[in-house]
XYZ file of C-alpha atoms in Angstrom:
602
model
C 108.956 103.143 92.055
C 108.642 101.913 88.520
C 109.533 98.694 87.206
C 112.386 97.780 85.052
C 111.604 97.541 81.104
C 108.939 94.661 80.221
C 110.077 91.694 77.454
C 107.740 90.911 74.812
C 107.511 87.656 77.220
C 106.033 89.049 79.728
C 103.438 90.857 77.286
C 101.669 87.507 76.835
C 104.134 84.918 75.359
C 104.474 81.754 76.832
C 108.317 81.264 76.258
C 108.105 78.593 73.599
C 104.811 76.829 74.784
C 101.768 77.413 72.910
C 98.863 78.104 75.126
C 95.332 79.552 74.078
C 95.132 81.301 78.057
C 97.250 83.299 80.091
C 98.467 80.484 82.411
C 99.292 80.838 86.686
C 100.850 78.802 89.039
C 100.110 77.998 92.471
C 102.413 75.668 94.320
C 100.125 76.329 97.537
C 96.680 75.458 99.270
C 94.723 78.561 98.321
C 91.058 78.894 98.808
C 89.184 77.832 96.033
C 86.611 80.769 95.850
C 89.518 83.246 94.792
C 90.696 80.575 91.879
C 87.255 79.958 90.343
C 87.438 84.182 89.649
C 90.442 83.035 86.984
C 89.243 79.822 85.937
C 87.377 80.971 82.983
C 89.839 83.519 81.775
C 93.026 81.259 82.503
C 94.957 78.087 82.892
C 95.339 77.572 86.450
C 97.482 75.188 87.693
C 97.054 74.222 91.129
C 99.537 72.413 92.931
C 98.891 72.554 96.769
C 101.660 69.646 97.844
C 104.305 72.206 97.565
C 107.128 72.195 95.309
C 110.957 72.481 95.644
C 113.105 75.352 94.811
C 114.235 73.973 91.623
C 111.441 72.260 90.393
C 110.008 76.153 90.911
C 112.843 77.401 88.517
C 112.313 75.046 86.420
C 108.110 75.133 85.419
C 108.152 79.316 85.862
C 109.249 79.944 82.801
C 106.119 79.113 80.914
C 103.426 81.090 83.698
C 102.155 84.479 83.119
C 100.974 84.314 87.487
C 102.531 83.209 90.206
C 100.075 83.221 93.277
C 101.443 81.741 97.255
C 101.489 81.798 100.727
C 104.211 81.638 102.875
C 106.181 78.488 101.878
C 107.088 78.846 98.413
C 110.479 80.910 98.589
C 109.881 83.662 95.742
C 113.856 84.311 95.223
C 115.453 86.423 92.098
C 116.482 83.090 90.595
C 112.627 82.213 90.314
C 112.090 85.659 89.068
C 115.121 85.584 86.446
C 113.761 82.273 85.176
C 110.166 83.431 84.975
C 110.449 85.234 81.453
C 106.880 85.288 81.171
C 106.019 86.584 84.648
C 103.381 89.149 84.923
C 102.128 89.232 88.587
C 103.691 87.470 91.833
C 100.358 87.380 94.683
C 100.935 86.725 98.033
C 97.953 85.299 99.768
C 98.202 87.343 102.834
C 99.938 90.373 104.642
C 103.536 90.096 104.498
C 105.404 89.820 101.268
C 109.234 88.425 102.849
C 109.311 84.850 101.306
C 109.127 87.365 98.101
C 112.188 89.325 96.695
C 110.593 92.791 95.284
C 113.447 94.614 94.049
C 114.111 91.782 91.806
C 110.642 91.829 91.104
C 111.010 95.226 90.217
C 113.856 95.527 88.558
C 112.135 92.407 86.178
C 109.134 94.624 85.891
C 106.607 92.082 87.604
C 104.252 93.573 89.801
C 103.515 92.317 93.272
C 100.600 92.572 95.318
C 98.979 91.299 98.590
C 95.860 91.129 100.448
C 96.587 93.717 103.517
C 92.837 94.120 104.503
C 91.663 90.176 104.433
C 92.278 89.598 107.558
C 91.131 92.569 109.521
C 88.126 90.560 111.270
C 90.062 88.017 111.848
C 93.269 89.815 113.922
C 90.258 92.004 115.526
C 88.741 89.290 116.875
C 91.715 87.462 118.068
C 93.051 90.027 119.803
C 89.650 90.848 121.649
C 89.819 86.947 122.487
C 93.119 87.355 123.888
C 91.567 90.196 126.327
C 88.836 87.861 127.501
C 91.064 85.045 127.709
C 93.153 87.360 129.801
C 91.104 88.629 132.064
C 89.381 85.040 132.997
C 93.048 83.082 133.213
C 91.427 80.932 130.298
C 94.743 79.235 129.613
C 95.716 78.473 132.865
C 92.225 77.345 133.949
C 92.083 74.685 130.641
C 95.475 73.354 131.487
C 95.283 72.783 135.459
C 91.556 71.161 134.612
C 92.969 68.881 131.939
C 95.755 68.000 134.800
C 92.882 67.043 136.804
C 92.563 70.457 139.004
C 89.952 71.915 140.693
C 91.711 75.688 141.331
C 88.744 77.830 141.362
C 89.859 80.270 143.749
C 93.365 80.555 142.188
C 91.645 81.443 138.880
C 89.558 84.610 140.010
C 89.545 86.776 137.074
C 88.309 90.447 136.517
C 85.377 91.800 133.972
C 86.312 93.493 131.201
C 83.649 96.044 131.293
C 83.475 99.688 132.634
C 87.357 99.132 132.220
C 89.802 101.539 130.048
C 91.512 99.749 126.830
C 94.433 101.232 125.559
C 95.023 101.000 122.016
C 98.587 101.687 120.651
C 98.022 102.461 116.619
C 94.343 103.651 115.299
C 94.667 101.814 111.745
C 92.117 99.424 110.433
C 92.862 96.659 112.786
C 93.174 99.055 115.738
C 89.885 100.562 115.013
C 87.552 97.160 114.716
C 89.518 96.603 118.183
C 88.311 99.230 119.506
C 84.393 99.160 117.915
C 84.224 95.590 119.599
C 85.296 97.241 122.895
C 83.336 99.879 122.794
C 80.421 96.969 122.333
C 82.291 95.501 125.383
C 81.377 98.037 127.483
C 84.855 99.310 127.623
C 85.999 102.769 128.052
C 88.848 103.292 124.798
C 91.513 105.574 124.192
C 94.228 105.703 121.564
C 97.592 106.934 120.716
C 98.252 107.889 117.210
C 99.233 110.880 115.497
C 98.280 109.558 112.109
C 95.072 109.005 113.008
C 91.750 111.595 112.322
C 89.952 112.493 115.721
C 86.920 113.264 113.444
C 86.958 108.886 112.810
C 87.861 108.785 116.233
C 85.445 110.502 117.928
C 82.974 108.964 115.647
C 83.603 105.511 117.145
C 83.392 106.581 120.807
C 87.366 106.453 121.067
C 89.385 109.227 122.825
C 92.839 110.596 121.195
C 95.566 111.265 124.004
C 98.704 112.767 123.025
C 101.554 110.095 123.903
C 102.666 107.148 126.155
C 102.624 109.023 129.419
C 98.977 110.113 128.879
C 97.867 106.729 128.136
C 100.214 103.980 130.080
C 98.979 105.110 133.786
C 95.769 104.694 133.067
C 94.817 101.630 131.428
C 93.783 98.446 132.089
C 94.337 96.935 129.209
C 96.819 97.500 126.311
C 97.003 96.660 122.527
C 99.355 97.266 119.648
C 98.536 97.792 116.421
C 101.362 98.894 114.473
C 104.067 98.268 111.361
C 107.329 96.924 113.242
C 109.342 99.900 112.323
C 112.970 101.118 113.422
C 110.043 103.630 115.393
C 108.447 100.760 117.153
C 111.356 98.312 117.549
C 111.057 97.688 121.607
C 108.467 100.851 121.939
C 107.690 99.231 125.519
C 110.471 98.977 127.988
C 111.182 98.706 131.631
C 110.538 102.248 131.814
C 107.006 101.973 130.208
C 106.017 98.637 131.835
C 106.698 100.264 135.519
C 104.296 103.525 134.562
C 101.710 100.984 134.291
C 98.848 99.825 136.856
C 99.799 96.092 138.346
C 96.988 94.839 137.459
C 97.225 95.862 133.821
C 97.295 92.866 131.266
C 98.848 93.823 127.712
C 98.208 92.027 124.105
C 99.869 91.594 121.017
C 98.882 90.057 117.672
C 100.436 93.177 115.485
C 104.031 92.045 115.236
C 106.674 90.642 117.872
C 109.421 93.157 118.760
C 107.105 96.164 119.294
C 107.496 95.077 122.990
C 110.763 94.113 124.252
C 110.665 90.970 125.445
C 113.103 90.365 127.807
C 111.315 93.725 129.857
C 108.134 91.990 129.441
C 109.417 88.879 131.050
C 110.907 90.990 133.771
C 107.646 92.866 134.209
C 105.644 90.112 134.632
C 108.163 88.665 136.773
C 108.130 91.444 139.411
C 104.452 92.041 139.046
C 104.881 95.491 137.262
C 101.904 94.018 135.472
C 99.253 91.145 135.816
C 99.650 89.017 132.495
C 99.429 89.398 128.429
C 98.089 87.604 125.984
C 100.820 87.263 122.848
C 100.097 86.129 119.505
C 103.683 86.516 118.160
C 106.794 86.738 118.720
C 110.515 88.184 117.273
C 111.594 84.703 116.101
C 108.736 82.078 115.162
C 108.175 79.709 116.530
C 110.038 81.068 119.336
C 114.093 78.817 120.086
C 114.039 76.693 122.945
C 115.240 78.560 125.738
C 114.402 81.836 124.671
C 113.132 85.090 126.008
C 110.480 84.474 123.167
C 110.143 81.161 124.518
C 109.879 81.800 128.471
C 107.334 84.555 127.561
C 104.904 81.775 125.516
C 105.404 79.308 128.453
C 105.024 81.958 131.242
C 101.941 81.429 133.557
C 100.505 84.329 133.268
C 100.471 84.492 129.196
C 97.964 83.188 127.244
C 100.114 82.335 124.267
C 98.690 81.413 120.635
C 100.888 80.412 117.864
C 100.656 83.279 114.944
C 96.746 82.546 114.699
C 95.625 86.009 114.026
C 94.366 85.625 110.400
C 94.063 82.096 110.639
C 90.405 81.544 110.105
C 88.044 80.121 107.514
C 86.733 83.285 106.402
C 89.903 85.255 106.392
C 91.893 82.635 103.964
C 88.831 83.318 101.819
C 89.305 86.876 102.162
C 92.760 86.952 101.013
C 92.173 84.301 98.294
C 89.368 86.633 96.657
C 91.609 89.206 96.926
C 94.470 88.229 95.508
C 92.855 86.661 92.647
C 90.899 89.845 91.470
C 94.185 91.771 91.358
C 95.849 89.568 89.635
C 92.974 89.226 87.200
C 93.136 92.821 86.648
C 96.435 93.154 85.598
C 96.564 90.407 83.385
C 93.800 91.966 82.167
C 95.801 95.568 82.155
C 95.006 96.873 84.415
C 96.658 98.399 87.659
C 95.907 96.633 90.916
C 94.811 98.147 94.458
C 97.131 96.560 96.954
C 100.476 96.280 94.750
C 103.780 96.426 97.182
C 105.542 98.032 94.194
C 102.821 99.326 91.596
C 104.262 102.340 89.626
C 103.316 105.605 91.145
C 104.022 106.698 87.136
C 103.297 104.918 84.018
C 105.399 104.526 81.248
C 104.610 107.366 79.159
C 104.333 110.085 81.897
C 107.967 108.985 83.691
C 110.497 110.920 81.755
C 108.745 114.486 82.806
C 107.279 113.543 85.915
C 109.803 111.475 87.447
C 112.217 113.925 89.386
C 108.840 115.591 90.718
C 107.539 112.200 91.682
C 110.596 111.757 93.901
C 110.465 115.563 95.415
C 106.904 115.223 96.668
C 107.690 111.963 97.779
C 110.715 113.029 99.721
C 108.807 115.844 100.960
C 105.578 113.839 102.619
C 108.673 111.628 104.153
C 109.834 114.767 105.556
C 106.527 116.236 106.874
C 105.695 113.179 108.393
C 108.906 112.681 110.358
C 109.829 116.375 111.120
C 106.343 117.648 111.772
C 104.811 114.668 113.284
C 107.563 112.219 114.531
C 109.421 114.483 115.925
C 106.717 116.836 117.653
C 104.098 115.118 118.388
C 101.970 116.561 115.358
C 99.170 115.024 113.094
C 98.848 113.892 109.877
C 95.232 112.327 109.967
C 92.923 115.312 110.086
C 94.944 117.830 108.987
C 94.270 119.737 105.150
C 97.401 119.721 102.881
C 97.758 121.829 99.876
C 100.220 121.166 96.812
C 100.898 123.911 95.244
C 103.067 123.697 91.475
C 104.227 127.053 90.226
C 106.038 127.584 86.973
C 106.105 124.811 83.884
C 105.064 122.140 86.383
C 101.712 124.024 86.984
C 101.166 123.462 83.175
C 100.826 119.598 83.737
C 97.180 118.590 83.475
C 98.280 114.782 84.549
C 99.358 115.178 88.046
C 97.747 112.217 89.958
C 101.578 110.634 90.174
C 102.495 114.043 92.184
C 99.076 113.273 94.185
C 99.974 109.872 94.975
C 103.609 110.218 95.635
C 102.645 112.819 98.288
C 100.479 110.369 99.720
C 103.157 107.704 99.996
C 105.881 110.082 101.385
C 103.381 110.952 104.219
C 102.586 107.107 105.124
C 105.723 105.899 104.038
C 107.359 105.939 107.451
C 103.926 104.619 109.134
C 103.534 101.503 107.299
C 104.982 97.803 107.122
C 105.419 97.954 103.348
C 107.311 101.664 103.315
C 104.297 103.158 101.500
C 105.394 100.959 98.657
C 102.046 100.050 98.195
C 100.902 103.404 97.393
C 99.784 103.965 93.199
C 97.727 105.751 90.961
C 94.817 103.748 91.404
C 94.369 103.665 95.171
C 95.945 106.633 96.661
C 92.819 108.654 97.160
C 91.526 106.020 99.006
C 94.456 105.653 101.415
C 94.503 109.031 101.592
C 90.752 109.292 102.844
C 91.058 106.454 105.150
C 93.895 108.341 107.108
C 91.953 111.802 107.231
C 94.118 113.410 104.991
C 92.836 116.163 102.780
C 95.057 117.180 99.399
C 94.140 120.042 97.879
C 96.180 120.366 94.249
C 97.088 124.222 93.201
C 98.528 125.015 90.042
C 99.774 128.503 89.115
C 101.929 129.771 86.700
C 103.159 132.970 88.222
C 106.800 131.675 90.500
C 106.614 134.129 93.149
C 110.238 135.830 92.182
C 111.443 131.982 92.096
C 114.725 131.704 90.240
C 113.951 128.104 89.601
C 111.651 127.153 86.151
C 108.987 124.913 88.641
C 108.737 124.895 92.460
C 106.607 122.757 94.663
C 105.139 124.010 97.762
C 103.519 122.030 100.354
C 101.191 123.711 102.841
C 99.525 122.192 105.857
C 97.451 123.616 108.341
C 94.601 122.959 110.847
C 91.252 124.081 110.027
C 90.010 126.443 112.885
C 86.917 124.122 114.396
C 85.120 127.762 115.688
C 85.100 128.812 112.499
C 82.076 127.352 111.250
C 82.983 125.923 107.942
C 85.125 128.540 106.921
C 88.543 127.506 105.412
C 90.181 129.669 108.456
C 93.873 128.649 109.332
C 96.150 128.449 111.851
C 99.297 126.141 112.843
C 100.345 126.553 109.086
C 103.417 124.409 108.295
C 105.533 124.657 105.191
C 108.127 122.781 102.781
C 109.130 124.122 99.397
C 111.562 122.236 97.097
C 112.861 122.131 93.613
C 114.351 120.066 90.995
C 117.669 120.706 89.676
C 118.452 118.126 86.699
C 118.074 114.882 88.353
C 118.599 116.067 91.773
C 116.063 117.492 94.502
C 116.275 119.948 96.644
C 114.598 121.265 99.980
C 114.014 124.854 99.709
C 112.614 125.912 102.826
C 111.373 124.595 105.850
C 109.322 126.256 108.319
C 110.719 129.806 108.321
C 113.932 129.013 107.261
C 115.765 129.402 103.919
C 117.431 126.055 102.869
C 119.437 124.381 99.827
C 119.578 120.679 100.614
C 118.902 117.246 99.425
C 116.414 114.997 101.353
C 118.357 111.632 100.969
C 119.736 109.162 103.731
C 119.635 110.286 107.254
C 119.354 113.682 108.718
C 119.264 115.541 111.825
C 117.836 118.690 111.888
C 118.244 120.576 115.170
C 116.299 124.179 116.007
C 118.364 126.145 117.642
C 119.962 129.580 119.041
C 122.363 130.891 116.493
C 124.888 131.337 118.962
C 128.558 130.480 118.465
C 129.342 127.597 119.742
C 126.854 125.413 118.831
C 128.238 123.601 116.412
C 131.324 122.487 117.814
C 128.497 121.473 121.015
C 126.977 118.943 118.542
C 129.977 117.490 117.167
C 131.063 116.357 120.154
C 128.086 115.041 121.237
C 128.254 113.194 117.688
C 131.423 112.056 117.653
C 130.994 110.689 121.598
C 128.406 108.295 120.007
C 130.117 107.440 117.146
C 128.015 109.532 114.505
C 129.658 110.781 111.975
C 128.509 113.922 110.490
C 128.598 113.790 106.368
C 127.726 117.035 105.377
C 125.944 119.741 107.482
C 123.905 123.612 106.314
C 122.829 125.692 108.309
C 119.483 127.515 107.754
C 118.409 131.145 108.397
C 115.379 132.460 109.253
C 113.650 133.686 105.764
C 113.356 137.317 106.319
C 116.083 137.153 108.947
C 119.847 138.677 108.901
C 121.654 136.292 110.283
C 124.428 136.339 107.939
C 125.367 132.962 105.534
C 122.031 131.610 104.403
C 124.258 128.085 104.651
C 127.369 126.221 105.260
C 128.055 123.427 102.864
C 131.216 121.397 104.768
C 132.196 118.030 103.808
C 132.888 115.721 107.134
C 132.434 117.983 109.094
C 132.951 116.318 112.094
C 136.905 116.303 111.371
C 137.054 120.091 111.621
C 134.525 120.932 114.284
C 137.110 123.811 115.471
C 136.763 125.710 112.460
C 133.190 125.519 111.889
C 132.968 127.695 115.520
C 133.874 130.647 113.133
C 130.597 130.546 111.539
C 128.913 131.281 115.198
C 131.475 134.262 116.156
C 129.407 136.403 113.222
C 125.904 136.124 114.647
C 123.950 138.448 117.358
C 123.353 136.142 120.205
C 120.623 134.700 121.446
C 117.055 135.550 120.062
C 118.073 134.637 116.608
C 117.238 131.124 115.570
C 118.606 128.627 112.920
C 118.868 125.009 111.704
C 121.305 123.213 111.684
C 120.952 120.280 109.161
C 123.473 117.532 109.379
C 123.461 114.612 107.184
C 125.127 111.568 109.236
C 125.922 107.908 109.033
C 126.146 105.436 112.066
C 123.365 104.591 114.373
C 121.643 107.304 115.494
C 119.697 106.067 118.522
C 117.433 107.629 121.789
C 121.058 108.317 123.830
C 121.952 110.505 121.025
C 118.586 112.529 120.473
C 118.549 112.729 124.323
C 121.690 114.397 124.131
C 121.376 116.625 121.776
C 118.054 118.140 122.998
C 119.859 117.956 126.318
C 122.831 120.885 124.781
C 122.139 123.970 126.241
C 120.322 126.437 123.373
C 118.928 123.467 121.279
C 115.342 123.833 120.877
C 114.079 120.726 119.508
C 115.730 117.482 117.182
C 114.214 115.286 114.625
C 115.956 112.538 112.972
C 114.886 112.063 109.243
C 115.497 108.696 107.658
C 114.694 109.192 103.583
């Protein structure tokens, strides 16, 4: 992502007011460690009683910085108006009270503080377990009410008890360190995640839900609230669960479903949760949300999971060094929409920027979403053959790997992925990049072709860079557009945009017209479709190229009357629009012949 073209404004002038500093705004209470890091360098104007949309509009114009909270409303008429604008900060995680793409198309960089508040949502959530597993909440209010209800208030310790963390990131793992401090026995579900840092803090990777739900006593999510994660926990997962399992949440609200939660707690699937947030906040009276915060057996907070002292500090220091930097000129660490290329490197880099991006979306999803693979822990190499292994520059292609791989794992879409700090991400995930260049093209009719290898290293093999499980994606640039050559085994010409399905199957006839009707029961309508041979296979047509498909399903059975029958393999690759949900991937695995689905969302 790169930002729009930059006025001579926003290169220092103060649009028609004369100022010897830099000057930055902030219309918020912000901690006053992070502002004493600008004082000296620039005019900081601190206004913490707030001010009003138009009274916004109307002083922007003459600030270089704009650093807030959550209150002040950073729309594109704010961002229009501030000609001088530089840097937007958000003190703290999210960035929604701030519109990016206009801050991007205005070429104004936005960051935020995503690791201030680690401690802080750590230790919440571990008081939410104690609180929990003592009936802390209900045992404050009935006393206040004058109770004595000791023996209605028996709790259970929390040691030599199994905690069940959903999402191994940096707030899951202090989580899980103050467990394992606890006493506790931890395990974790995450396929991003590196069971070398796992093991290392005494937690235990299990493969999915069903390993982990059964077991537990305890359960915590820490992940982005994705269309992945929307309502991860249903019915069905709640009832897998001991009774006397509490669960916790002070990630996001909607990564439970909340009317199931209610249920379970109702009919004593499980013993209680502690919640920290909720889908609408605070939650409307009447509500699901709202039941669930008032329900005896929740211990409900109101959002307080960075809300501490030393995290607002956190976030202030943060925020303020980054923006320091870059109007100093430098890039930040934690931008939501920092340019993966700079200026003079984007007119030969770009469309390869946007390949390897496309391509770690694709690994991730295909490889990992859909089959329960790994990304943490695993060694990638990125291989550039023709003119493009001639580049010397190639930490864009580096980072824009790195953000297609995390993209569909994080809150901010990977957006906050650069040049400066992608190394770092990529070393806090367990990911290992290894950067190839050759000249020679392998027979390649195409002038530059990107590979991208990954593969386990063999743990018996005693340092040696053995392999095994080796996966593969090759793609190519063709003017402005970019292609997927091959995936897996199989020979491919298509472009990774929008959403995909991309079913392993029999190359059988009759498969196609099998998935069009499953489709078009569901209301998916299929765009475009190819289908892939194996590479070194004869299977006939490498591809079919059709155009809505899904009207003509009868004569796309032609294409299956040429093949051998069973034994031979393909994908099929559709590209789709409508809402492609868990009835339809349960059907189409369900078709007889279909080996596996993944849906793609680039």
């Amino acid at each position: 992502m790169v930002p729009g073209p930059v006025s001579n404004d926003r290169l220092g002038a103060s649009n028609g007011r004369s100022s010897p500093k830099p000057r930055i705004l902030v219309p918020e209470k912000v901690s006053p460690d992070g502002l004493a890091l600008l004082a000296s360098d620039f005019d900081v104007d601190s206004r913490p009683g707030g001010l009003s949309p138009q009274e916004l509009i109307d002083l922007i114009p003459s600030y270089h910085g704009l650093i807030v909270r959550s209150e002040t409303k950073v729309t594109a008429a704010v961002l229009a108006a501030g000609t001088s604008l530089r840097v937007v900060a958000r003190a703290g995680v999210g960035v929604d009270n701030i519109d990016v793409e206009a801050a991007t198309a205005q070429g104004i960089i936005v960051v935020n503080s995503p690791a201030g508040n680690i401690v802080a949502a750590a230790e919440h959530t571990v008081a939410l377990l104690l609180a929990t597993a003592r009936n802390i909440g209900r045992a404050d209010r009935t006393f206040k009410d004058g109770k004595w209800e000791r023996g209605k208030l028996v709790g259970v310790e929390v040691g030599r008890k199994t905690l069940g963390i959903i999402g191994l990131g940096k707030v899951g793992m202090k989580v899980a360190r103050m467990a394992v401090g606890l006493g506790m026995k931890v395990l974790a579900v995450d396929p991003y995640a590196s069971a070398d840092v796992a093991r290392q803090a005494s937690v235990e990777l299990v493969p999915g839900l069903a390993d982990l739900l059964p077991v537990v006593d305890f359960l915590t999510i820490h992940t982005p609230l994705l269309a992945s994660t929307l309502d991860l926990l249903g019915e069905a997962e709640f009832q897998r669960m001991k009774k006397t399992a509490r669960v916790l949440n002070v990630a996001r609200g909607g990564v439970y479903n909340e009317a199931a939660l209610l249920k379970a707690l109702d009919e004593g699937w499980i013993a209680g949760a502690g919640l920290d947030v909720f889908t609408k906040e605070p939650p409307e009276e009447g509500s699901v949300a709202a039941q669930l915060a008032r329900h005896e057996k929740v211990v409900s907070t109101p959002h307080l999971g960075a809300s501490t002292v030393e995290a607002q500090e956190n976030v202030s220091l943060d925020v303020c060094s980054q923006v320091l930097l870059i109007l100093r000129g430098g890039l930040p660490t934690a931008a939501v929409n920092a340019p993966l290329i700079l200026p003079e490197e984007y007119r030969k880099l770009q469309p390869f920027v946007k390949l390897i991006e496309k391509m770690g979306g694709l690994y991730t999803q295909h490889y990992v979403g859909a089959r329960g693979g790994m990304v943490g822990g695993r060694k990638f190499e990125l291989v550039y053959q023709g003119e493009l292994a001639g580049i010397n520059n190639t930490r864009p292609l580096f980072a824009a790997l790195v953000k297609g791989l995390v993209s569909s794992i994080s809150d901010s879409g990977g957006r906050d992925v650069n040049i400066v700090n992608a190394a770092l991400i990529a070393r806090e995930k367990g990911i290992v990049i290894n950067e190839v260049h050759t000249r020679e093209n392998s027979g390649s009719t195409y002038a530059s072709l990107v590979t991208l290898r990954s593969y386990d290293t063999d743990p018996a093999a005693a340092g040696k860079e053995e392999r095994g499980a080796e996966q593969i994606i090759e793609g190519y640039v063709s003017g402005k557009t970019v292609y997927i050559s091959k995936l897996d085994r199989f020979t491919a010409s298509f472009t990774p945009e929008g959403t995909l399905l991309i079913l392993h199957n029999y190359d059988e006839p009759g498969k196609i017209g099998g998935v069009g009707m499953v489709l078009g029961r569901r209301g998916v309508n299929i765009e475009w479709m190819q289908v892939a041979s194996l590479e070194k296979g004869d299977q006939g047509d490498k591809g079919l190229e059709l155009s809505k498909v899904d009207s003509a399903v009868a004569g796309m059975e032609a294409h299956g009357s040429n093949t051998k029958g069973r034994g031979n393999e393909a994908l099929m690759i559709l590209g789709v629009g409508g809402v492609v949900g868990k009835e339809v991937l349960q059907d189409l695995t369900g078709e007889e012949g279909i080996l596996d689905v993944s849906l793609i969302r680039l």
